[in-house]
Coordinates of C-alpha atoms in Angstrom, one line a residue:
M1 CA -127.3 9.8 -40.4
P2 CA -126.1 6.4 -40.9
K3 CA -124.7 4.6 -38.0
K4 CA -120.5 4.7 -37.2
G5 CA -119.6 1.6 -37.4
K6 CA -115.8 -0.4 -35.7
K7 CA -113.1 0.4 -38.0
S8 CA -112.3 -3.0 -39.6
K9 CA -108.8 -3.3 -39.5
I10 CA -105.7 -2.8 -42.1
P11 CA -104.6 -6.0 -43.9
L12 CA -101.2 -5.9 -43.5
T13 CA -98.9 -6.4 -46.7
E14 CA -96.3 -8.7 -47.8
E15 CA -93.5 -7.2 -47.7
E16 CA -94.1 -5.3 -43.8
Q17 CA -94.7 -9.2 -43.2
L18 CA -91.8 -9.7 -44.1
L19 CA -89.9 -6.6 -41.8
I20 CA -92.3 -8.1 -39.2
F21 CA -90.0 -11.8 -38.9
Q22 CA -87.0 -10.6 -39.3
Q23 CA -87.5 -8.4 -37.0
K24 CA -88.3 -11.5 -34.3
L25 CA -85.5 -13.1 -36.3
L26 CA -83.0 -11.3 -35.2
A27 CA -84.3 -10.0 -31.3
D28 CA -84.6 -14.3 -31.2
E29 CA -81.5 -14.4 -32.6
E30 CA -79.7 -11.4 -29.9
A31 CA -81.2 -13.5 -27.1
A32 CA -79.5 -16.6 -28.3
K33 CA -76.2 -15.0 -28.3
K34 CA -76.7 -13.8 -24.9
K35 CA -77.5 -16.4 -23.5
E36 CA -74.7 -17.9 -25.1
R37 CA -72.2 -14.9 -23.6
L38 CA -73.6 -15.4 -19.7
L39 CA -73.2 -19.1 -20.1
T40 CA -69.7 -19.5 -21.1
Q41 CA -68.4 -16.2 -18.8
F42 CA -70.0 -18.7 -16.1
L43 CA -68.3 -21.8 -16.9
K44 CA -65.4 -19.7 -16.9
D45 CA -65.7 -18.2 -13.6
K46 CA -66.3 -21.8 -11.8
L47 CA -63.7 -22.9 -14.3
A48 CA -61.4 -20.3 -12.7
K49 CA -62.3 -20.6 -9.0
E50 CA -61.7 -24.8 -8.8
E51 CA -58.5 -24.0 -10.9
H52 CA -57.6 -21.7 -7.4
N53 CA -58.9 -24.4 -4.9
S54 CA -56.8 -27.5 -6.6
A55 CA -53.8 -25.1 -6.4
L56 CA -54.8 -24.4 -2.3
N57 CA -55.2 -28.0 -1.8
L58 CA -51.2 -28.6 -3.1
N59 CA -50.0 -26.2 -1.5
K60 CA -51.7 -27.9 1.8
I61 CA -50.7 -31.1 0.4
N62 CA -47.1 -30.0 -0.4
T63 CA -46.8 -28.7 3.3
Q64 CA -47.3 -31.8 4.8
W65 CA -45.5 -33.6 2.8
R66 CA -42.2 -31.6 3.1
T67 CA -42.4 -31.4 7.3
V68 CA -42.7 -35.6 6.7
L69 CA -39.2 -34.8 4.7
R70 CA -37.7 -32.4 6.4
E71 CA -38.0 -34.8 10.1
V72 CA -36.4 -37.3 7.8
K73 CA -33.7 -34.8 6.7
T74 CA -33.0 -33.6 10.3
R75 CA -32.2 -37.2 11.5
E76 CA -29.6 -37.7 8.5
L77 CA -28.3 -34.6 9.2
H78 CA -27.7 -35.2 13.4
K79 CA -26.1 -38.4 12.1
D80 CA -23.3 -36.6 9.5
I81 CA -23.0 -33.7 12.2
E82 CA -21.9 -36.4 14.8
I83 CA -19.6 -38.2 12.4
L84 CA -17.9 -35.3 11.2
S85 CA -17.6 -33.6 15.0
Q86 CA -15.8 -37.3 15.9
T87 CA -13.1 -36.8 12.6
F88 CA -13.1 -32.8 13.7
E89 CA -12.4 -33.8 17.1
R90 CA -9.3 -36.4 15.9
V91 CA -8.3 -33.7 13.5
V92 CA -8.2 -31.2 16.6
D93 CA -6.1 -33.7 18.1
C94 CA -3.4 -33.7 15.1
K95 CA -3.0 -30.4 15.6
D96 CA -2.9 -29.9 18.8
S97 CA 0.1 -32.3 18.9
V98 CA 2.0 -30.2 15.9
I99 CA 1.4 -26.9 18.2
K100 CA 2.9 -28.0 21.4
S101 CA 6.0 -30.3 18.9
L102 CA 6.2 -25.8 17.1
A103 CA 5.6 -24.5 21.0
R104 CA 8.9 -26.7 22.5
D105 CA 10.9 -25.2 19.2
L106 CA 9.9 -22.0 19.3
T107 CA 11.6 -21.6 23.0
E108 CA 14.5 -23.6 21.8
A109 CA 14.8 -20.8 18.7
E110 CA 13.7 -18.5 22.1
E111 CA 16.8 -19.4 24.5
Q112 CA 19.6 -19.8 21.4
Y113 CA 18.3 -15.9 20.3
A114 CA 19.2 -15.6 24.6
H115 CA 21.7 -16.4 24.9
A116 CA 23.1 -14.7 22.2
L117 CA 21.8 -11.1 22.6
R118 CA 23.6 -11.6 26.2
S119 CA 26.6 -12.0 24.1
H120 CA 25.9 -9.6 21.8
L121 CA 25.2 -6.9 24.4
H122 CA 28.0 -7.7 26.8
N123 CA 29.6 -7.1 23.5
V124 CA 28.7 -3.5 23.0
D125 CA 30.0 -2.6 27.0
R126 CA 32.8 -3.6 26.1
L127 CA 32.2 -1.3 23.1
L128 CA 30.7 1.1 25.1
A129 CA 33.5 1.8 27.6
L130 CA 35.3 2.8 24.7
Q131 CA 33.4 4.9 23.1
R132 CA 33.3 7.3 26.7
R133 CA 36.8 7.1 27.1
R134 CA 36.5 8.5 23.4
L135 CA 34.1 11.1 23.7
G136 CA 35.7 12.0 27.4
L137 CA 38.7 13.5 25.1
L138 CA 36.5 14.8 21.8
E139 CA 34.5 16.4 24.3
E140 CA 37.6 19.1 25.9
N141 CA 38.5 19.6 21.9
Y142 CA 34.5 20.5 21.5
N143 CA 34.5 22.8 24.4
M144 CA 37.7 24.7 23.4
E145 CA 36.5 25.0 19.6
L146 CA 32.7 26.1 21.5
E147 CA 34.2 28.3 22.5
V148 CA 35.6 30.0 19.7
L149 CA 32.1 29.2 17.6
T150 CA 30.0 31.1 20.8
K151 CA 32.0 34.0 19.4
E152 CA 31.4 33.6 15.8
F153 CA 27.7 32.8 16.4
E154 CA 26.9 36.2 18.4
T155 CA 28.0 38.3 16.0
E156 CA 26.2 36.2 13.4
R157 CA 23.4 36.1 15.2
K158 CA 23.2 40.1 15.3
S159 CA 23.5 40.5 12.4
I160 CA 20.9 37.9 10.9
I161 CA 18.4 39.4 13.6
D162 CA 18.0 42.7 12.3
H163 CA 18.1 41.7 9.1
H164 CA 15.0 39.2 9.9
E165 CA 13.2 42.1 11.6
K166 CA 13.5 44.2 7.8
E167 CA 11.9 41.1 6.1
V168 CA 9.4 40.4 8.9
H169 CA 8.0 44.7 8.8
Y170 CA 8.0 44.0 4.9
L171 CA 6.2 40.6 4.6
Q172 CA 3.7 42.8 6.8
D173 CA 3.2 45.3 4.8
V174 CA 2.7 43.2 2.5
F175 CA -0.3 40.9 4.1
M176 CA -2.1 43.6 4.6
A177 CA -2.5 44.6 0.5
M178 CA -3.3 41.2 0.1
E179 CA -5.9 41.0 2.4
Q180 CA -7.1 44.3 1.4
N181 CA -7.3 42.8 -2.0
Y182 CA -9.3 40.0 -1.0
I183 CA -11.4 41.7 0.7
D184 CA -12.6 43.5 -2.6
S185 CA -13.0 40.7 -4.4
E186 CA -14.8 38.7 -1.8
Y187 CA -17.2 41.0 -1.6
E188 CA -17.9 41.7 -6.0
S189 CA -18.0 37.8 -5.7
K190 CA -20.5 37.7 -3.4
L191 CA -22.5 40.5 -4.7
E192 CA -22.5 38.8 -8.2
F193 CA -23.5 35.3 -6.5
Q194 CA -26.4 36.7 -4.9
S195 CA -27.5 38.3 -8.5
M196 CA -26.9 35.0 -10.6
W197 CA -29.1 33.3 -7.5
D198 CA -32.3 36.0 -7.9
D199 CA -32.8 35.0 -10.8
L200 CA -32.5 31.9 -10.7
K201 CA -35.4 31.6 -8.4
N202 CA -37.6 33.8 -10.1
K203 CA -36.9 32.1 -13.9
N204 CA -38.5 28.3 -11.1
L205 CA -41.1 30.2 -10.1
E206 CA -43.1 31.8 -13.5
E207 CA -42.3 27.8 -14.2
K208 CA -44.1 25.9 -11.6
H209 CA -46.4 28.2 -12.2
F210 CA -47.1 27.3 -15.7
L211 CA -47.2 23.5 -15.5
R212 CA -49.0 24.1 -12.7
L213 CA -51.8 25.4 -15.1
Q214 CA -51.3 22.9 -17.5
L215 CA -51.8 19.7 -14.9
E216 CA -55.6 21.8 -13.7
N217 CA -56.5 21.9 -17.4
I218 CA -55.5 18.3 -18.2
V219 CA -57.1 16.7 -14.9
E220 CA -60.6 19.1 -15.5
D221 CA -60.5 17.9 -18.8
L222 CA -60.2 14.4 -18.4
W223 CA -62.6 14.1 -14.9
R224 CA -65.0 15.3 -17.4
R225 CA -64.7 12.6 -19.8
F226 CA -64.8 9.7 -16.9
Q227 CA -68.7 11.5 -16.5
D228 CA -69.8 11.0 -19.2
A229 CA -68.4 7.4 -19.7
L230 CA -69.4 6.5 -16.9
K231 CA -73.2 7.8 -16.8
N232 CA -73.4 5.7 -20.7
Y233 CA -71.9 2.5 -19.2
T234 CA -74.9 3.1 -16.1
D235 CA -76.7 4.0 -19.2
A236 CA -76.7 0.9 -21.9
T237 CA -76.4 -2.0 -18.9
E238 CA -79.7 -1.9 -17.5
D239 CA -81.2 -4.4 -19.9
R240 CA -78.4 -6.0 -19.2
K241 CA -78.0 -6.0 -15.1
I242 CA -82.5 -7.3 -15.5
A243 CA -81.3 -10.2 -17.7
F244 CA -78.7 -10.7 -16.1
E245 CA -80.9 -11.4 -12.9
A246 CA -83.1 -13.7 -14.8
L247 CA -80.4 -16.1 -16.0
K248 CA -78.4 -16.5 -12.5
V249 CA -81.2 -18.1 -11.1
K250 CA -80.5 -20.7 -13.9
D251 CA -77.1 -20.4 -13.5
E252 CA -77.9 -21.2 -10.0
K253 CA -79.1 -25.5 -10.7
S254 CA -76.2 -25.9 -13.6
S255 CA -73.5 -25.2 -11.5
K256 CA -74.9 -26.9 -8.8
E257 CA -74.6 -30.5 -11.5
I258 CA -71.1 -28.7 -12.6
E259 CA -69.8 -29.1 -9.0
V260 CA -70.5 -32.1 -8.4
Q261 CA -69.5 -33.2 -11.7
M262 CA -66.5 -30.9 -11.1
K263 CA -65.8 -32.6 -7.7
K264 CA -65.5 -35.8 -9.1
I265 CA -62.4 -34.8 -12.6
Q266 CA -61.0 -32.6 -9.8
R267 CA -60.3 -35.6 -7.5
L268 CA -58.7 -37.7 -10.0
Q269 CA -56.4 -35.0 -11.5
E270 CA -55.4 -33.9 -8.2
A271 CA -54.3 -38.2 -7.3
I272 CA -53.2 -38.2 -10.3
S273 CA -50.7 -35.1 -9.5
A274 CA -50.2 -35.7 -5.7
L275 CA -48.5 -39.0 -7.3
K276 CA -46.6 -37.3 -10.3
G277 CA -45.3 -35.2 -7.2
K278 CA -44.6 -37.1 -5.3
I279 CA -42.2 -38.6 -8.1
V280 CA -40.1 -35.7 -8.8
A281 CA -40.2 -34.3 -5.2
H282 CA -38.4 -37.6 -4.3
S283 CA -36.4 -37.6 -7.3
R284 CA -35.5 -34.2 -6.7
E285 CA -34.8 -34.5 -3.1
G286 CA -32.3 -37.7 -3.6
E287 CA -30.5 -35.9 -6.0
W288 CA -30.4 -33.4 -4.2
Q289 CA -28.6 -34.8 -1.1
N290 CA -25.5 -36.4 -3.3
Q291 CA -25.0 -33.0 -4.9
C292 CA -24.8 -31.8 -1.1
I293 CA -22.9 -34.5 0.0
R294 CA -20.4 -34.8 -2.8
N295 CA -19.7 -30.5 -2.0
D296 CA -18.9 -31.1 1.4
K297 CA -16.8 -34.5 0.4
E298 CA -14.7 -31.7 -2.0
L299 CA -14.6 -29.0 0.6
V300 CA -13.2 -31.3 3.3
H301 CA -10.7 -32.2 0.9
V302 CA -9.8 -29.0 -0.4
Q303 CA -9.9 -27.9 3.5
L304 CA -7.1 -31.0 4.4
R305 CA -5.2 -29.7 1.6
K306 CA -4.7 -26.1 2.5
L307 CA -4.7 -27.2 6.3
K308 CA -1.5 -29.4 4.9
I309 CA 0.0 -27.3 2.8
Q310 CA -0.2 -24.0 5.2
R311 CA 1.7 -26.3 7.6
T312 CA 4.2 -27.6 4.8
Q313 CA 4.6 -23.5 4.7
A314 CA 4.9 -23.3 8.2
R315 CA 7.3 -25.4 8.3
T316 CA 9.7 -24.2 6.2
V317 CA 9.1 -20.3 7.2
S318 CA 10.5 -21.7 11.1
Q319 CA 13.2 -23.4 10.0
E320 CA 14.3 -20.8 7.4
N321 CA 13.8 -18.3 10.2
L322 CA 16.0 -20.7 12.5
V323 CA 19.1 -20.7 10.4
K324 CA 18.4 -16.9 9.3
L325 CA 18.7 -16.5 13.4
T326 CA 21.8 -18.4 13.5
L327 CA 24.0 -17.7 10.5
E328 CA 22.9 -14.0 11.1
S329 CA 24.2 -14.5 14.8
N330 CA 27.3 -16.0 14.1
A331 CA 28.1 -13.7 11.4
T332 CA 27.8 -10.8 14.4
L333 CA 29.2 -12.4 16.3
K334 CA 32.5 -12.5 14.3
A335 CA 32.1 -8.9 13.0
L336 CA 31.6 -7.8 17.2
K337 CA 35.3 -10.4 17.8
K338 CA 36.8 -8.1 14.4
A339 CA 35.9 -4.8 15.6
V340 CA 36.3 -5.3 19.2
E341 CA 40.1 -6.9 18.0
K342 CA 40.6 -4.3 15.7
G343 CA 39.7 -2.0 18.9
E344 CA 42.2 -3.3 20.8
K345 CA 45.1 -2.9 18.7
I346 CA 43.9 0.4 17.2
L347 CA 44.3 1.0 21.0
K348 CA 47.7 -0.4 21.5
L349 CA 48.6 1.5 18.7
A350 CA 47.1 4.6 19.8
E351 CA 49.1 3.7 22.8
I352 CA 52.5 3.3 21.4
C353 CA 52.2 6.2 19.4
R354 CA 51.2 8.3 22.6
K355 CA 54.5 7.8 23.7
F356 CA 56.7 8.4 20.8
E357 CA 54.1 12.0 20.4
T358 CA 56.5 15.6 21.1
E359 CA 55.0 18.1 23.4
E360 CA 53.6 20.3 21.4
E361 CA 51.6 17.3 19.8
K362 CA 50.2 16.3 23.6
V363 CA 49.8 20.1 24.2
L364 CA 48.0 20.9 20.3
P365 CA 47.6 17.4 18.7
F366 CA 45.1 19.3 15.8
Y367 CA 46.4 22.3 13.6
S368 CA 43.9 24.2 11.7
S369 CA 46.3 24.9 8.5
V370 CA 49.6 24.9 7.2
L371 CA 49.0 26.9 4.1
T372 CA 48.6 30.6 3.8
P373 CA 45.6 32.0 2.9
E374 CA 47.4 33.3 0.1
E375 CA 48.2 29.3 -0.7
Q376 CA 44.5 28.4 0.2
E377 CA 43.1 30.6 -2.3
E378 CA 45.2 29.1 -5.0
A379 CA 44.9 26.3 -4.1
E380 CA 41.1 26.6 -4.3
I381 CA 41.6 28.4 -7.3
Q382 CA 43.5 25.0 -9.0
N383 CA 41.0 22.5 -8.3
P384 CA 36.9 23.8 -8.2
E385 CA 34.8 21.4 -7.2
D386 CA 30.7 22.2 -7.8
L387 CA 29.5 21.1 -4.7
T388 CA 26.4 18.5 -5.2
E389 CA 23.7 18.2 -2.8
D390 CA 24.9 14.7 -2.7
L391 CA 28.3 15.2 -2.3
A392 CA 27.4 17.7 0.1
K393 CA 25.2 15.4 2.9
L394 CA 28.4 13.4 2.8
M395 CA 30.4 15.9 3.5
M396 CA 28.2 17.0 6.6
D397 CA 28.5 12.4 7.2
Y398 CA 31.7 13.0 7.3
A399 CA 31.9 16.3 9.0
G400 CA 33.1 15.1 12.7
M401 CA 36.5 12.9 11.1
E402 CA 37.6 16.4 10.3
N403 CA 40.1 16.2 12.8
F404 CA 41.3 12.4 12.4
W405 CA 41.8 12.9 9.9
K406 CA 44.3 16.4 9.8
R407 CA 46.6 14.9 12.7
Y408 CA 46.4 11.5 10.2
N409 CA 47.5 14.0 7.2
K410 CA 50.2 15.2 9.3
V411 CA 51.4 12.2 10.6
K412 CA 51.4 10.8 6.1
L413 CA 53.0 14.4 6.1
E414 CA 55.4 13.5 8.4
V415 CA 56.2 9.7 7.3
L416 CA 57.2 10.9 3.6
S417 CA 59.6 13.8 4.6
L418 CA 61.8 10.7 6.6
Q419 CA 61.4 8.7 4.0
H420 CA 61.9 11.0 1.6
R421 CA 65.3 12.7 4.0
R422 CA 66.5 9.2 4.7
L423 CA 66.9 8.7 0.4
Q424 CA 69.6 11.7 0.8
L425 CA 71.3 10.3 3.9
L426 CA 72.0 6.6 2.0
D427 CA 72.8 8.7 -1.5
I428 CA 75.2 9.9 0.4
S429 CA 76.3 7.8 2.9
G430 CA 76.4 5.5 -0.8
K431 CA 78.6 8.4 -2.5
L432 CA 81.0 8.3 0.7
R433 CA 80.9 4.5 1.1
G434 CA 82.1 5.5 -3.4
M435 CA 84.6 7.7 -2.3
L436 CA 86.6 6.1 0.7
K437 CA 86.7 2.8 -1.4
Q438 CA 88.9 5.5 -4.4
Y439 CA 90.8 7.1 -1.5
L440 CA 91.7 2.9 0.2
D441 CA 92.4 1.9 -4.2
G442 CA 94.8 4.2 -4.3
I443 CA 96.6 4.2 -1.5
S444 CA 97.4 0.3 -2.4
V445 CA 99.1 -1.1 -5.3
S446 CA 97.5 -3.8 -7.6
D447 CA 97.1 -4.1 -11.3
E448 CA 93.5 -3.8 -11.0
V449 CA 93.5 -0.4 -9.2
L450 CA 95.9 0.6 -11.6
S451 CA 93.4 -0.6 -14.0
H452 CA 91.4 1.8 -13.1
L453 CA 91.4 5.9 -12.3
N454 CA 93.8 6.3 -9.4
P455 CA 92.9 9.7 -7.3
L456 CA 96.5 9.9 -5.9
L457 CA 98.2 10.1 -9.0
I458 CA 98.6 14.2 -9.1
V459 CA 100.1 15.7 -12.7
N460 CA 100.8 19.5 -12.7
H461 CA 98.3 20.2 -9.7
R462 CA 96.0 18.0 -10.8
S463 CA 94.5 14.6 -11.1
N464 CA 93.3 12.4 -13.2
L465 CA 89.0 11.6 -11.2
P466 CA 86.7 13.5 -12.7
Q467 CA 85.4 16.4 -10.7
L468 CA 82.1 16.9 -9.2
P469 CA 80.5 20.0 -9.6
P470 CA 79.7 21.9 -6.2
L471 CA 77.0 21.4 -5.0
A472 CA 75.4 25.4 -4.9
A473 CA 75.8 25.2 -9.4
Q474 CA 74.0 21.1 -9.2
P475 CA 70.6 20.7 -9.7
G476 CA 68.3 21.0 -6.5
G477 CA 71.0 22.0 -4.1
D478 CA 71.4 23.1 -1.4
R479 CA 74.2 25.8 -0.3
R480 CA 73.6 25.2 3.4
A481 CA 74.5 21.0 3.0
S482 CA 78.4 21.1 4.7
Y483 CA 79.6 17.5 5.4
N484 CA 82.1 16.7 7.4
V485 CA 85.3 14.3 5.6
I486 CA 87.5 12.6 7.7
E487 CA 90.6 10.6 6.1
A488 CA 90.6 6.2 6.1
A489 CA 94.3 6.8 7.6
H490 CA 93.9 9.2 10.5
I491 CA 90.8 6.8 11.8
V492 CA 93.0 3.6 11.5
S493 CA 96.3 5.3 13.4
H494 CA 93.7 6.2 16.3
I495 CA 91.8 2.9 15.7
L496 CA 95.2 1.1 16.8

């Protein structure tokens, strides 16, 4: 048997060689892409750190610059406060002088008011004295009428109490029935409310249990997905983690060089930004200070205008009040003087009238009524009046003047009757004078007398004078009236 030799290598075809070469190229391209990604990510992280550090340094510089600016601003504000305090003290002094002048005016007005009040109280005391005298007389009449009213009140009170007791018993029965109905309705409503409350509670418990089951299923599903995603991520990133550790060493060397260059760039940028920030801060602070000063100036002007307006308004109001007070005090003094004069006049007239009163009027100054009950009913039927609330209130306000009006009406009726009687007597005296003149003319003989009718010429027992009808036949005549006629010749004989 021949010996076995070594296995001879099988030569690769061109297609296989091309495939292997393409695979190597793809692997090299993927490695190059990974390197580029890692470098870009590292540079991005480095830039973010540098930006963060630059922002911190800028903040530190700004804080130090602000402290310096605050110190300068505090000095300026101290100076402004001193100036404002001086102006405020001047304004306060002016206000104090104004307040003192107003206080003086107020004391003068109070003295005038006290003087007017004393005079008013003196007049009021005099009026009270007059009123007490009048009340003494009214109290006597009141006591007399009170006895009559108490008797009527007792009778009415008994009837009202009986009626009230009957109504109270009736209302108690009604109240018991209503209370029983209310208890029944309340019990039924409570039962309905309890049943509705139980139904709602059961529904809420069922919905809550159903929602809890749904949420538990969703949470379990999400937890399973999270675990699967975490496992896939760890499997996929193992190779990348190894490559990242290899690249990290290279990255540290390049990062040191980049840091040196970035520090130089950062220093230049910081210097530029610091200068720009200073310029902007100076311009803003200057504008802000100017604006604050303008606003303070406008506020001071506005407050000054308001204070001036308030001062003028207070002066005008005080002057108007003083004028009003003087006018009202003068008007009250005049009105009180008129009332006093009127009261004194009324008292004098009352004393004069008291002398002419009869004994009956002195004992019973107020009469109940002149009309009979039948006449009163006829008067009410002839003059019906529908009382309203306003009219009833007015009648109640003037109920105390009823006795006065009674007495006044009585006197008025007497005056009217006397005037009517005076007119009657004047008519009678006129007739008598005419008759006397006719008689005297009949006695004398003259052309003037003869031209008129002569009562002494009697032919066939008849006079030529027109005969007057008797008093009973005259319209409105009174049969009881009789007059005594005395001849003039008889009077002349007695006189001579």
